[in-house]
Structure formats: structure tokens, C-alpha cells
XYZ file of C-alpha atoms in Angstrom:
174
model
C -53.917 -25.385 -15.873
C -56.561 -24.126 -13.636
C -55.949 -24.168 -9.994
C -57.051 -22.301 -7.029
C -54.566 -19.878 -5.565
C -54.020 -20.399 -1.907
C -53.269 -17.282 0.064
C -50.782 -17.854 2.846
C -50.543 -15.548 5.790
C -47.061 -14.413 6.620
C -46.137 -14.748 10.195
C -44.348 -11.642 11.367
C -41.627 -11.668 13.917
C -42.718 -10.904 17.396
C -41.022 -8.320 19.580
C -38.660 -10.887 21.100
C -37.288 -11.878 17.669
C -37.084 -8.300 16.386
C -34.865 -7.156 19.257
C -32.220 -9.816 18.515
C -31.404 -10.021 22.205
C -30.412 -13.670 22.064
C -27.972 -13.018 19.216
C -26.532 -9.956 20.944
C -25.898 -11.923 24.114
C -24.354 -14.800 22.132
C -21.935 -12.359 20.492
C -21.097 -10.755 23.823
C -20.460 -14.213 25.309
C -17.961 -15.014 22.536
C -16.208 -11.658 22.973
C -16.107 -11.977 26.752
C -14.811 -15.551 26.437
C -11.895 -14.393 24.254
C -11.183 -11.558 26.677
C -11.051 -13.882 29.698
C -8.924 -16.534 27.953
C -6.389 -13.917 26.792
C -6.405 -12.214 30.178
C -5.683 -15.440 32.088
C -3.164 -16.919 29.623
C -1.411 -14.266 27.559
C 1.425 -16.566 26.460
C -0.364 -17.140 23.129
C -0.443 -13.437 22.303
C 2.255 -12.137 19.988
C 3.315 -8.561 20.578
C 6.141 -6.817 18.739
C 7.698 -4.070 20.831
C 8.140 -1.494 18.100
C 10.496 0.507 17.751
C 12.876 -1.655 19.798
C 12.094 -4.707 17.656
C 11.997 -3.810 13.973
C 9.894 -6.015 11.683
C 11.573 -8.130 9.027
C 11.162 -6.604 5.597
C 11.434 -8.809 2.525
C 12.098 -7.765 -1.061
C 8.355 -7.998 -1.760
C 7.655 -5.184 0.697
C 6.197 -2.090 -0.943
C 7.703 0.787 0.978
C 8.718 4.274 0.011
C 9.489 4.968 -3.644
C 12.832 5.592 -5.307
C 14.117 6.240 -8.814
C 16.869 3.998 -10.171
C 19.932 5.003 -12.176
C 22.022 3.494 -14.965
C 25.535 2.260 -14.208
C 26.942 5.588 -15.423
C 24.819 7.484 -12.868
C 22.144 8.863 -15.191
C 18.529 8.292 -14.252
C 16.584 5.552 -15.995
C 13.304 7.487 -16.107
C 12.396 8.689 -19.607
C 9.253 10.596 -18.540
C 6.888 8.296 -20.418
C 4.061 9.062 -17.939
C 3.146 5.371 -17.615
C 3.416 5.433 -13.817
C 1.421 8.662 -13.576
C -1.276 7.313 -15.892
C -1.507 3.967 -14.113
C -1.673 5.413 -10.572
C -5.216 4.968 -9.177
C -4.604 7.571 -6.455
C -3.258 10.172 -8.922
C -0.426 11.022 -6.532
C 2.384 11.166 -9.135
C 3.116 14.427 -10.965
C 5.660 14.433 -13.810
C 6.838 17.245 -16.067
C 8.982 16.157 -19.003
C 11.924 17.983 -20.507
C 14.865 17.454 -22.843
C 17.790 15.361 -21.649
C 20.991 17.166 -20.822
C 23.201 14.059 -20.689
C 23.228 13.372 -24.443
C 20.725 10.498 -24.584
C 17.887 10.629 -27.075
C 15.045 10.103 -24.574
C 13.200 12.673 -22.517
C 13.800 13.083 -18.810
C 11.635 14.378 -15.996
C 12.317 17.935 -14.901
C 9.815 17.463 -12.106
C 8.821 14.156 -10.524
C 6.748 14.413 -7.351
C 5.010 11.700 -5.353
C 2.596 12.718 -2.598
C 2.966 9.991 0.020
C -0.201 11.081 1.825
C -2.270 10.320 -1.264
C -0.353 7.180 -2.290
C -2.042 3.864 -1.514
C 1.201 1.872 -2.028
C -0.394 -0.463 -4.567
C 2.748 -0.839 -6.696
C 0.997 -0.199 -10.027
C 3.572 2.475 -10.859
C 6.372 -0.088 -10.492
C 4.569 -2.610 -12.688
C 3.751 -0.024 -15.365
C 7.286 1.341 -15.764
C 8.883 -0.057 -18.954
C 12.373 1.130 -17.944
C 12.370 -0.307 -14.384
C 13.006 3.259 -13.248
C 10.723 3.389 -10.211
C 10.844 0.912 -7.359
C 9.386 0.568 -3.891
C 12.252 -1.432 -2.395
C 13.699 1.128 0.020
C 12.769 -0.866 3.114
C 11.386 2.310 4.669
C 7.986 1.614 6.203
C 7.673 4.397 8.749
C 7.241 7.790 7.109
C 6.956 10.716 9.501
C 6.794 14.455 9.127
C 5.516 17.580 10.809
C 3.919 19.316 7.831
C 2.213 18.248 4.630
C 5.046 19.366 2.377
C 7.443 16.930 4.053
C 5.389 14.040 2.633
C 5.886 15.121 -0.983
C 8.935 13.397 -2.446
C 10.633 15.432 -5.157
C 12.921 14.264 -7.959
C 16.038 14.811 -5.844
C 14.532 12.900 -2.897
C 13.609 9.975 -5.137
C 17.079 9.827 -6.708
C 18.874 10.110 -3.356
C 16.959 7.254 -1.696
C 18.969 4.006 -1.857
C 17.520 0.544 -2.297
C 17.512 -1.823 0.660
C 18.068 -4.986 -1.373
C 20.553 -6.224 -3.929
C 19.473 -6.667 -7.538
C 19.299 -10.467 -7.091
C 17.158 -10.205 -3.939
C 14.862 -7.737 -5.673
C 14.397 -9.920 -8.757
C 13.856 -13.028 -6.627
C 11.410 -11.328 -4.261
C 9.392 -9.653 -6.963
C 8.263 -6.074 -7.231
């Protein structure tokens, strides 16, 4: 197949096209149009006056963490390190020890979660084979005045109650 190659000249953009002025002004017109329409008729805007109006939190909400207990009051966590291993943010620190309550499993002697590093993905809840860790506290506003107040220890995690019943939690999903 012999053919003659035809060389085409590429037409470059002129200065007018390279500045994108038309597109910039089109974008500004859209933005200004939204501003004017919301300024003149703000009845379509939805504003929640937090903290006077609290948002509704469902059982699917991933809030602050807590550790669950058995019916007899012993903690369900067996220090298997599944949550720590599965955490993409590496914000969970567990140290395992022997159980003092007579069960055959291990138990955590230290269980810390750094809430400033946590991305609240819920992978720790999904990874736990004992259903020991949950994010169903209903707490969405975490405040503190120093970094150490954002590290939840074992006692903090055990003392935090759940905001939903077992049926609501199972129905809503983790």
C-alpha cells in the first residue's frame, strides 16, 4: 500500500481562546444567577439551626466507638487484633493480656482509639468476629481542649452506652 502522506498543519488557539474569558464569564453568570435567586427567594433554602435543632440520627450512623459487654457484664472483646489490623487509619492500639474473669479467651489490657486519626469508616465494626466494637453511640459532636481528650481508652469505650436497642441496631445495619 503505497500512498503519499499528507502533512496537516495544526491550527493553534489564538489568544482569545487561550484566555478562556468566555468560559470564565459563563461560569460567573451561573454563580451570580444562583446567588441572586437565593437572595431574592430564600424559602427554598434549608438551614438547620444547630445546636438548637439536633439532627436525626439513625442506627446506620457511624458515630463514636464503644465496646459491648456480655449479659453478665464481661467485655466481649477477645483481643484478636482484627479491628486494629483492618483499620486503614491505624488509629486503634490494642495490648492483649490474660483474662481475669475465668474465660478461656484473651482480653485487652489496653484498647485505645485516637478519634483525631479515625476516619469513621466502620471497618473495625465489620472486622470484629465477636461483635465487640460498635459505632452506634449516637454521638456525632466530639469536642475537647487538648489532644489527649480525643484518645478513647478502654474504660471510656466500655462506659459509653449505645443509643439504639439491639433490634434497631440489627435492622439499621452497622
